[in-house]
mmCIF file of C-alpha atoms and ligand atoms in Angstrom:
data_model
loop_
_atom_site.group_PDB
_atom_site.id
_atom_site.type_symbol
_atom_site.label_atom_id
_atom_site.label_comp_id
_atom_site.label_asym_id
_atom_site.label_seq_id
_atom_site.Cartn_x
_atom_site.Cartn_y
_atom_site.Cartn_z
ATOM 1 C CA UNK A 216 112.857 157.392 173.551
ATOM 2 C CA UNK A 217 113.088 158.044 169.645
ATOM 3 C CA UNK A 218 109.643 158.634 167.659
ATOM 4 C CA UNK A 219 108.817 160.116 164.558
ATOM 5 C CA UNK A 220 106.325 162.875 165.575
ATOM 6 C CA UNK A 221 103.034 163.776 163.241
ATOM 7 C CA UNK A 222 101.494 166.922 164.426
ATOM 8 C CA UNK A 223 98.663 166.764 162.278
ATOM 9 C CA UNK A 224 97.414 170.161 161.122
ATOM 10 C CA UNK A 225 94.870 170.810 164.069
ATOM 11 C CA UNK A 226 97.761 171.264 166.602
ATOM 12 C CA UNK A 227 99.804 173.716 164.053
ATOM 13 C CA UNK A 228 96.771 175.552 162.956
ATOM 14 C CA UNK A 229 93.661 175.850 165.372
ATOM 15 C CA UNK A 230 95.169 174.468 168.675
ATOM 16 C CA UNK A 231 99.017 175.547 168.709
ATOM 17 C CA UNK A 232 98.713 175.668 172.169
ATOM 18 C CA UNK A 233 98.765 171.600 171.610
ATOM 19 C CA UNK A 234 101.516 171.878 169.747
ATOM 20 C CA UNK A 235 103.755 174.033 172.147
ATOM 21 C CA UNK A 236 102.333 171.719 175.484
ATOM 22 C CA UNK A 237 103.652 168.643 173.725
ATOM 23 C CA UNK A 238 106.917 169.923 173.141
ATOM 24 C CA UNK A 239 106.767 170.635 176.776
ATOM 25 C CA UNK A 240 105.871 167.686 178.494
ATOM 26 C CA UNK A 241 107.972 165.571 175.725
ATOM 27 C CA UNK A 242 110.808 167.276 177.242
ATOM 28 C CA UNK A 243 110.078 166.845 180.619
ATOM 29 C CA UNK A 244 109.769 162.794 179.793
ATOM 30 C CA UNK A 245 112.551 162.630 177.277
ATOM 31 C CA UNK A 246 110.747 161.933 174.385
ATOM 32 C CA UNK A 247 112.843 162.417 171.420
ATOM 33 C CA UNK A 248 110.340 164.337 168.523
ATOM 34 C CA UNK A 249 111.553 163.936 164.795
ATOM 35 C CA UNK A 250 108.729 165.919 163.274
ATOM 36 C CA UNK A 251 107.916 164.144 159.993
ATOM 37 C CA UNK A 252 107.518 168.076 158.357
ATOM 38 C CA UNK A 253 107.691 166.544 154.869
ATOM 39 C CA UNK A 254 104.252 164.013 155.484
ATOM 40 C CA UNK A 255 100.562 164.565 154.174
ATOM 41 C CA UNK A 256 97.574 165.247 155.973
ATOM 42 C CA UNK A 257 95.761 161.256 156.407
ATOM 43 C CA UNK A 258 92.773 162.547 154.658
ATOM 44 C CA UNK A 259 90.637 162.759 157.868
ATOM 45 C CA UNK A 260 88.704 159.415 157.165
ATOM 46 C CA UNK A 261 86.825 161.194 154.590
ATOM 47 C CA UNK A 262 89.519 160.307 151.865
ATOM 48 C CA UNK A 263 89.700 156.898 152.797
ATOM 49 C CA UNK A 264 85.268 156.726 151.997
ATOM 50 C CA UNK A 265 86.150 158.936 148.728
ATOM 51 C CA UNK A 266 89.540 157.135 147.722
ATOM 52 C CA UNK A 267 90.724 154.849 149.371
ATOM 53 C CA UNK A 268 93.698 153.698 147.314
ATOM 54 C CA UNK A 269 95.208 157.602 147.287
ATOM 55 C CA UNK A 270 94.632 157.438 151.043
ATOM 56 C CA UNK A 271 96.849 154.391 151.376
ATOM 57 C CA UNK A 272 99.374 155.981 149.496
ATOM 58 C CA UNK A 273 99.283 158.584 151.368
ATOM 59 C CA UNK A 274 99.263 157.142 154.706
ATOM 60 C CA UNK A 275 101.228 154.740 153.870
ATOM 61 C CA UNK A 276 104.189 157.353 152.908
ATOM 62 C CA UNK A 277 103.966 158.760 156.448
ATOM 63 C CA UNK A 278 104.192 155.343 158.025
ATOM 64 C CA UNK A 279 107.059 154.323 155.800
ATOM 65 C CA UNK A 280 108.957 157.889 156.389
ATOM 66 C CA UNK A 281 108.390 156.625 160.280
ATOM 67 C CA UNK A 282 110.055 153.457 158.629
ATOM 68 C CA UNK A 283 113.201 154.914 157.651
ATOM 69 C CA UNK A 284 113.452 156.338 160.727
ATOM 70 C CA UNK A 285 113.039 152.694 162.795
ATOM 71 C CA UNK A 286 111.076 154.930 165.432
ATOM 72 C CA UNK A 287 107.430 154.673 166.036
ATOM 73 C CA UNK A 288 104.735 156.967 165.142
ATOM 74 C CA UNK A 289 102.963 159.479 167.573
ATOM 75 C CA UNK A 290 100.398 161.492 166.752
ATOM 76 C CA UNK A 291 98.662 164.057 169.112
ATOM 77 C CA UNK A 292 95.185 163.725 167.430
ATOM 78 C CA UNK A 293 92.351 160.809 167.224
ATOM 79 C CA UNK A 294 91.338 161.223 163.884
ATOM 80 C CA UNK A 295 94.980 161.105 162.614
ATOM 81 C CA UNK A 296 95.338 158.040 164.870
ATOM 82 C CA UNK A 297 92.225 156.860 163.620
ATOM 83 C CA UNK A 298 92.999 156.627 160.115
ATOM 84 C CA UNK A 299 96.691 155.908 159.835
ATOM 85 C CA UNK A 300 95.695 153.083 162.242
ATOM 86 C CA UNK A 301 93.195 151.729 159.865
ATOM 87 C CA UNK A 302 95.928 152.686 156.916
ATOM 88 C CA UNK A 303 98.393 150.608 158.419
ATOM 89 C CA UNK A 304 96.108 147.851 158.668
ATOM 90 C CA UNK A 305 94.546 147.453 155.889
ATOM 91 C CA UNK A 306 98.384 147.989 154.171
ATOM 92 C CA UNK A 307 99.830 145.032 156.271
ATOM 93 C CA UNK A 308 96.536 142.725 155.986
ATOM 94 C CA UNK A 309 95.689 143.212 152.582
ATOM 95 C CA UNK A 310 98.483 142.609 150.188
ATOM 96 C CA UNK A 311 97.299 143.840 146.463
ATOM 97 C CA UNK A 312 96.324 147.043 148.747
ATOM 98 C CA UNK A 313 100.346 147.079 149.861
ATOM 99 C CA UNK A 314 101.538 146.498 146.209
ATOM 100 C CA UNK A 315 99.426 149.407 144.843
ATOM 101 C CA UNK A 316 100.651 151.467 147.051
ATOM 102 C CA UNK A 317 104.228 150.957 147.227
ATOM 103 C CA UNK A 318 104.122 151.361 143.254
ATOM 104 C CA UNK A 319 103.227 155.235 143.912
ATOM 105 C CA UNK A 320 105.669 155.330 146.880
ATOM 106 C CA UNK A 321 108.648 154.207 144.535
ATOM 107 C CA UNK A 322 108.199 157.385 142.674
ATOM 108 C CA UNK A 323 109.160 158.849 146.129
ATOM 109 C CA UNK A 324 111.989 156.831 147.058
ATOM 110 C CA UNK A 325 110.367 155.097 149.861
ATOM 111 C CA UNK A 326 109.028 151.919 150.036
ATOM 112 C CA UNK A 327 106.606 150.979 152.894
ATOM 113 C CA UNK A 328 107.681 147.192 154.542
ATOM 114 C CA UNK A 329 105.100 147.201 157.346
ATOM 115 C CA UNK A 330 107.097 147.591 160.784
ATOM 116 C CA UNK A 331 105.654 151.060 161.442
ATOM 117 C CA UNK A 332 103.797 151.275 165.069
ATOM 118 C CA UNK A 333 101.291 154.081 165.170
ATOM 119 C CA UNK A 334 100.831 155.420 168.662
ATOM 120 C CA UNK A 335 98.838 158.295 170.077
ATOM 121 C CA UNK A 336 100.545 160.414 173.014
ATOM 122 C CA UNK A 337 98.537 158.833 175.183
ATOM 123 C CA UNK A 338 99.375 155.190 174.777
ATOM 124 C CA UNK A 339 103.172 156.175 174.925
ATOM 125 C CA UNK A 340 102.826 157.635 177.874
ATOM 126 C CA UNK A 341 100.717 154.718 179.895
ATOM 127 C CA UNK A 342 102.787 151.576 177.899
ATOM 128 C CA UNK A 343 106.399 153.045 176.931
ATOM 129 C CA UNK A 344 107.462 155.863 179.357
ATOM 130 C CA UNK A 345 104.733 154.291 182.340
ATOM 131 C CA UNK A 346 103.073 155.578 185.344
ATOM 132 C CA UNK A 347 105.906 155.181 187.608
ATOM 133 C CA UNK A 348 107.735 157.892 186.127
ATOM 134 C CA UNK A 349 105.042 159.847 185.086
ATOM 135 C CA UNK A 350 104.921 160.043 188.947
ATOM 136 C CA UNK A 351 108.151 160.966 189.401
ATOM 137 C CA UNK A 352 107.808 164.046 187.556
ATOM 138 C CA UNK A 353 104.798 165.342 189.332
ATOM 139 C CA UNK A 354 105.482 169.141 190.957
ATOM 140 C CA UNK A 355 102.210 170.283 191.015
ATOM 141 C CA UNK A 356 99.514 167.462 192.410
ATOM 142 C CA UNK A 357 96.368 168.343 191.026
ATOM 143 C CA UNK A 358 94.528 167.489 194.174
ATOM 144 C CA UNK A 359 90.485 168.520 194.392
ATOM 145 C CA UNK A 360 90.521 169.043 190.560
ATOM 146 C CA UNK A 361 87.565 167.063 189.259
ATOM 147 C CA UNK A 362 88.620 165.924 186.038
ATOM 148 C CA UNK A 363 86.368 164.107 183.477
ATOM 149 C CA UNK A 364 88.049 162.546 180.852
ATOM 150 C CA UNK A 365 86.495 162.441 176.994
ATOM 151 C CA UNK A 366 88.051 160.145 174.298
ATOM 152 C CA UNK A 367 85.497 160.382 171.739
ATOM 153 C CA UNK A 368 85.565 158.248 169.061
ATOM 154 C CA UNK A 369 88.399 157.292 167.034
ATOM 155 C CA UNK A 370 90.549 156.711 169.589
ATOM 156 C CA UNK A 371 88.663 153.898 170.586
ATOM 157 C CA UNK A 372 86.660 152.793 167.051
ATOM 158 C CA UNK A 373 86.569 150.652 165.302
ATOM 159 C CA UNK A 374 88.760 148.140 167.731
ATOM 160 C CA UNK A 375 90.376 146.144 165.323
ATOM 161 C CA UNK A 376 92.590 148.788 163.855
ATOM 162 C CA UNK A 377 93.692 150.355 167.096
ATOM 163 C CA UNK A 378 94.336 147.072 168.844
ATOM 164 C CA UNK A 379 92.014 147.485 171.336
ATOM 165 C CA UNK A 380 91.248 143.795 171.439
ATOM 166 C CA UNK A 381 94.837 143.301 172.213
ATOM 167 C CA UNK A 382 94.889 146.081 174.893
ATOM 168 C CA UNK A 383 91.239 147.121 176.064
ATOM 169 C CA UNK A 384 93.110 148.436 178.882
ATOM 170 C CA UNK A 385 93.713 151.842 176.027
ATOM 171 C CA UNK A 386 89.933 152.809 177.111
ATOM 172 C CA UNK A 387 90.616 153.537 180.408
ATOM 173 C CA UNK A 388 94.245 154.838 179.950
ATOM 174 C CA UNK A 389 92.971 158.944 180.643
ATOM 175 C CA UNK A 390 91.501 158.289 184.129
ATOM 176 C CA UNK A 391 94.936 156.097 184.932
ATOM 177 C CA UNK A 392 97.007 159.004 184.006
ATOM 178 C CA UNK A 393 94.455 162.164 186.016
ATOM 179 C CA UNK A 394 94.219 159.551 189.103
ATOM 180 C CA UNK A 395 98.757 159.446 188.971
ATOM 181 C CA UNK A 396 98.512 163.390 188.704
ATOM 182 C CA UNK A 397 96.735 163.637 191.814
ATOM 183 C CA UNK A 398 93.461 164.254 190.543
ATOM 184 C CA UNK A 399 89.687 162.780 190.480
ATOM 185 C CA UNK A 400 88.627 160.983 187.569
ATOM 186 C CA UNK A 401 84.768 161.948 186.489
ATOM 187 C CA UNK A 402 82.626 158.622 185.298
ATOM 188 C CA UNK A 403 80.212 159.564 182.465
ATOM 189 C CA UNK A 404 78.421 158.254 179.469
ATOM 190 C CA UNK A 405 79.413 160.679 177.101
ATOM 191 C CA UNK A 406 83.515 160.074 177.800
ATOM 192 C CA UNK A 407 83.358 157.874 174.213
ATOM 193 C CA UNK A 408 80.631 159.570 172.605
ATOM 194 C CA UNK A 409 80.694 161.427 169.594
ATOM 195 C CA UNK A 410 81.457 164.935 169.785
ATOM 196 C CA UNK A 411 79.206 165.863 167.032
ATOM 197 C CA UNK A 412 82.207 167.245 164.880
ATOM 198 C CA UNK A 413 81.073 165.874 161.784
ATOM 199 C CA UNK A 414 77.574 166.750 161.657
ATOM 200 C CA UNK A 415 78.748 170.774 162.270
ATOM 201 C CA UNK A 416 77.933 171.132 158.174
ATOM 202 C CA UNK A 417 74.555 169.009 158.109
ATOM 203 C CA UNK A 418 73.014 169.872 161.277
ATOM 204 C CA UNK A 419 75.233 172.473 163.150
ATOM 205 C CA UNK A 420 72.609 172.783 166.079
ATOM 206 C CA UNK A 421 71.923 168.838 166.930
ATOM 207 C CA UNK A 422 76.256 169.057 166.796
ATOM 208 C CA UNK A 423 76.029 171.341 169.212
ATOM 209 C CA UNK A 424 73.593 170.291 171.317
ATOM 210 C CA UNK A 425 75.621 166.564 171.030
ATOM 211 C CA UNK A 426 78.843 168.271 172.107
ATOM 212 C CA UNK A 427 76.767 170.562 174.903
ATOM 213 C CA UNK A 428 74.947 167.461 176.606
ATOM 214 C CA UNK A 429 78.403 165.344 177.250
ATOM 215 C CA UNK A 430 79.883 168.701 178.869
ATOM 216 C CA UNK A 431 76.888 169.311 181.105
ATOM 217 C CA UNK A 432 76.485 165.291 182.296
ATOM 218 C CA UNK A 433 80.420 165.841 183.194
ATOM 219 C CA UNK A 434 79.401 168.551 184.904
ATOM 220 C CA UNK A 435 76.395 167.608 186.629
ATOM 221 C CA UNK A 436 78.939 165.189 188.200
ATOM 222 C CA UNK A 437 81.184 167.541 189.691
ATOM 223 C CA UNK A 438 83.747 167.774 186.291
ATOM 224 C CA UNK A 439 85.814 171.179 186.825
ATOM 225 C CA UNK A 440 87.170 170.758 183.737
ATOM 226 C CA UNK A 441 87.620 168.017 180.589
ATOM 227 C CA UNK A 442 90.639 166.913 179.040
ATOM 228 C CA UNK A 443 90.588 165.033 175.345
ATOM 229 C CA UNK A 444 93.583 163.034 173.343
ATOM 230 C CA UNK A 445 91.992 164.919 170.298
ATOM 231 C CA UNK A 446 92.441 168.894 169.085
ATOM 232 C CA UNK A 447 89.363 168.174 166.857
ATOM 233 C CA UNK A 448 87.017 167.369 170.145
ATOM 234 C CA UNK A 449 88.859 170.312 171.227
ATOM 235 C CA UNK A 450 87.770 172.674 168.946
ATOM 236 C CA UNK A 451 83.739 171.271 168.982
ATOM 237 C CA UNK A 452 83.860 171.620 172.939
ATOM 238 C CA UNK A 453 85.962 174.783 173.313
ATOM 239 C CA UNK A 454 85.674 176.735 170.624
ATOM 240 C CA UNK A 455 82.012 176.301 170.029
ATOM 241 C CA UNK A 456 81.115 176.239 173.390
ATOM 242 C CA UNK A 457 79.658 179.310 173.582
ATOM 243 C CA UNK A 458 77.437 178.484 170.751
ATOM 244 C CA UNK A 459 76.494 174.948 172.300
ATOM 245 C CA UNK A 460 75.247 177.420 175.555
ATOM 246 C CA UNK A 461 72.820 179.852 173.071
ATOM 247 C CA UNK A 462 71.602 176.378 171.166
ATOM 248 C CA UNK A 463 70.534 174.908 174.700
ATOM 249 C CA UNK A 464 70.225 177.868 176.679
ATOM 250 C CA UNK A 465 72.031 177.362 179.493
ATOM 251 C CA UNK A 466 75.344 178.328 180.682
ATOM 252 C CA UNK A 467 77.801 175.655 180.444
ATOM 253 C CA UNK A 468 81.129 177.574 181.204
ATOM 254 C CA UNK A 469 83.465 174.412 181.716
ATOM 255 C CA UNK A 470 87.335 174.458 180.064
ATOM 256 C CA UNK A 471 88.682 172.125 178.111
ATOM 257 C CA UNK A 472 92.106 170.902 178.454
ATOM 258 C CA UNK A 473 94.337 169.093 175.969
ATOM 259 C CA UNK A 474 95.874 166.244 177.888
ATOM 260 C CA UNK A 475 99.542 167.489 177.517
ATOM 261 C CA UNK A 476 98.512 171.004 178.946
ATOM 262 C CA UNK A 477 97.333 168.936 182.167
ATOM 263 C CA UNK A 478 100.168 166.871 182.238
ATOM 264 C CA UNK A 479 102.391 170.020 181.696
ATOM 265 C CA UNK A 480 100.448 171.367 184.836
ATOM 266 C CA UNK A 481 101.768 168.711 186.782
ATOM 267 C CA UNK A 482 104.825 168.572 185.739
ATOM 268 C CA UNK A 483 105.043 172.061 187.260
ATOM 269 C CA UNK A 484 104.574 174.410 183.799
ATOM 270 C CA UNK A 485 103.114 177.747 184.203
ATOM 271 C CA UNK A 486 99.755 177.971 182.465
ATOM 272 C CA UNK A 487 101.565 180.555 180.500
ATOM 273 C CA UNK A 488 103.584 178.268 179.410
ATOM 274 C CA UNK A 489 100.761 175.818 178.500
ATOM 275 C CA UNK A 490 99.130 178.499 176.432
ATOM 276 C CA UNK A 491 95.809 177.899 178.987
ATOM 277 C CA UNK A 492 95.329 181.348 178.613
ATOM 278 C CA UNK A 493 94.699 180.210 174.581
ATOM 279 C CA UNK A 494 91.300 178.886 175.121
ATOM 280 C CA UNK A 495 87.821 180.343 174.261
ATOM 281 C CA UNK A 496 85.861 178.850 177.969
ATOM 282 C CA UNK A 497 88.693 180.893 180.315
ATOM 283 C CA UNK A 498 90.282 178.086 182.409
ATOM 284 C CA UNK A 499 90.874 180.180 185.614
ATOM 285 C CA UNK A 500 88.249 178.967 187.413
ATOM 286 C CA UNK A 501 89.913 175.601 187.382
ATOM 287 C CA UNK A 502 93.160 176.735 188.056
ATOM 288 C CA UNK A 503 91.959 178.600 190.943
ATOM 289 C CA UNK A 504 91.730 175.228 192.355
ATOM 290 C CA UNK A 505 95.287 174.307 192.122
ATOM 291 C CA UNK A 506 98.344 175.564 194.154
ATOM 292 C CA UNK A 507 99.955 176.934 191.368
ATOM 293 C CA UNK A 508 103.298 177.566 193.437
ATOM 294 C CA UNK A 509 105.824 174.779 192.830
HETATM 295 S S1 SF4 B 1437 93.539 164.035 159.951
HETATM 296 FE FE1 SF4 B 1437 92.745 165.970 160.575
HETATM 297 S S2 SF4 B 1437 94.132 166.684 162.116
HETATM 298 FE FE2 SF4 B 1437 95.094 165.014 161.102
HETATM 299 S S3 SF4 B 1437 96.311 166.001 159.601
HETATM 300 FE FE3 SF4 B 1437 94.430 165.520 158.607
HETATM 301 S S4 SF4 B 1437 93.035 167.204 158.818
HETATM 302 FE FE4 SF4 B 1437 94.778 167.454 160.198
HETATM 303 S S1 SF4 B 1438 84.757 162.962 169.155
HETATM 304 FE FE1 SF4 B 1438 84.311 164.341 167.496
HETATM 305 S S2 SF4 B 1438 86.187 165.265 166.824
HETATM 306 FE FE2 SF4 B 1438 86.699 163.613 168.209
HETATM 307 S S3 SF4 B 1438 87.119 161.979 166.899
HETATM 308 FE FE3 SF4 B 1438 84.946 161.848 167.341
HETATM 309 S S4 SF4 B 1438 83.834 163.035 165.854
HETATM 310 FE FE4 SF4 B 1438 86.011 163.467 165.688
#
């Protein structure tokens, strides 16, 4: 299968271990990526409050580059998701949005028509390349990991732009894909919560704390470990984990995977090779866990 791959910057800046697992597992699953190298950041939802007709544009010269190349359009990241999802829809929907901004796109050479799907990893993997050969691929069952899976939020919000009414299935697509891999899905309220990402400037403590209190109710249910669709969540429950733990005062000592680096795991990669050795919260307590000879 054929897509035209967005990175987004998170997973070529912060998170590269995202970035190298996804080549990995794509790979392994034949996923064809055409890296769209030449598209702009979507404006992380905060250019579509400020602007909304230079976020169009811009969002809506990614989805027509996707065009040109009659593949879909997978991202690795919820917030690009997020927005190019509500991009998309509001171009195709709203017709004096999609005139406005084809008029800048001409000055590119692209005009956008409408076709473009925009699909997270995630959703490829569950409705295009399916469970049954996910399966398949499985070296490395990750048997007595307890894995609790968090979406947070624009993955899953607001509905009508990710066509969740179509497919509310998509809420529940992380705990189908652990269960295939061998392990134990974690139920929890926080799974679609907030991470508390945006409030990091305005509050940085009550973001931390937000962040904190999901990763402890996973644990306090047996989680060994999360794994997120999104290298932003990553980065608030990772990387400022340590933090979170002064803020609250408690250890919380729980790693964080990206959902390609656990799929990669199954699929028999080295951790080495998933860059789990990349993260702030060490992950070898997890991996102790797992039979890591395949
Ligand atoms: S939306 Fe966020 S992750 Fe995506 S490209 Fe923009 S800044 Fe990067
Ligand atoms: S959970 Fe946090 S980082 Fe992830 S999409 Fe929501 S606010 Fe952004």
């Amino acid at each position: 299968m054929k897509v035209a791959f967005w990175p987004g910057c998170v997973s070529k800046g912060a998170c590269p271990e995202l970035y190298v697992s996804t080549h990995k597992v794509a790979e392994a699953l034949g996923i064809e990526l055409h890296e769209l190298t030449e598209a702009p950041c979507t404006g992380a939802g905060v250019l579509s409050e400020q602007n909304p007709a230079l976020a169009d544009s811009l969002n809506g010269l990614t989805l027509a580059m996707a065009e040109k190349l009659g593949a879909d359009l997978m991202t690795i990241c919820s917030t690009c998701q997020g927005v190019l999802s509500n991009h998309n829809y509001q171009l195709t929907h709203k017709p004096e949005r999609m005139e406005r901004a084809n008029a800048v796109l001409s000055e590119q050479g692209y005009t956008y028509k409408g076709t473009t799907k925009v699909k997270h990893l995630l959703w490829i993997l569950v409705e295009d390349i399916g469970l049954d050969k996910i399966r398949s691929l499985v070296k490395r069952k990750l048997t007595g990991l307890k894995i609790a899976p968090f979406y947070g939020c624009y993955i899953l919000r607001p509905e009508e732009y990710l066509g969740l009414r179509e497919k509310p299935e998509r809420k529940n697509y992380l705990e189908q894909i652990i269960s295939i891999i061998g392990g134990e899905p974690v139920e929890y309220h926080g799974k679609s919560k907030c991470c508390g990402f945006p409030m990091v400037t305005m509050n940085r403590d009550k973001a931390l704390m937000m962040g904190g209190n999901h990763i402890m109710e996973a644990k306090s249910k047996g989680a060994d470990l999360l794994v997120t669709p999104c290298p932003l969540c990553h980065l608030n429950l990772d990387a400022q984990q340590p933090d979170a733990a002064r803020v609250m005062k408690q250890t919380i000592d729980v790693p964080i995977f990206h959902l390609p680096q656990l799929l990669g795991l199954a699929f028999g990669f080295s951790p080495e090779e998933l860059r789990l050795d990349h993260h702030v919260v060490p992950t070898t307590k997890a991996l102790e866990k797992v039979e890591l000879k395949v």
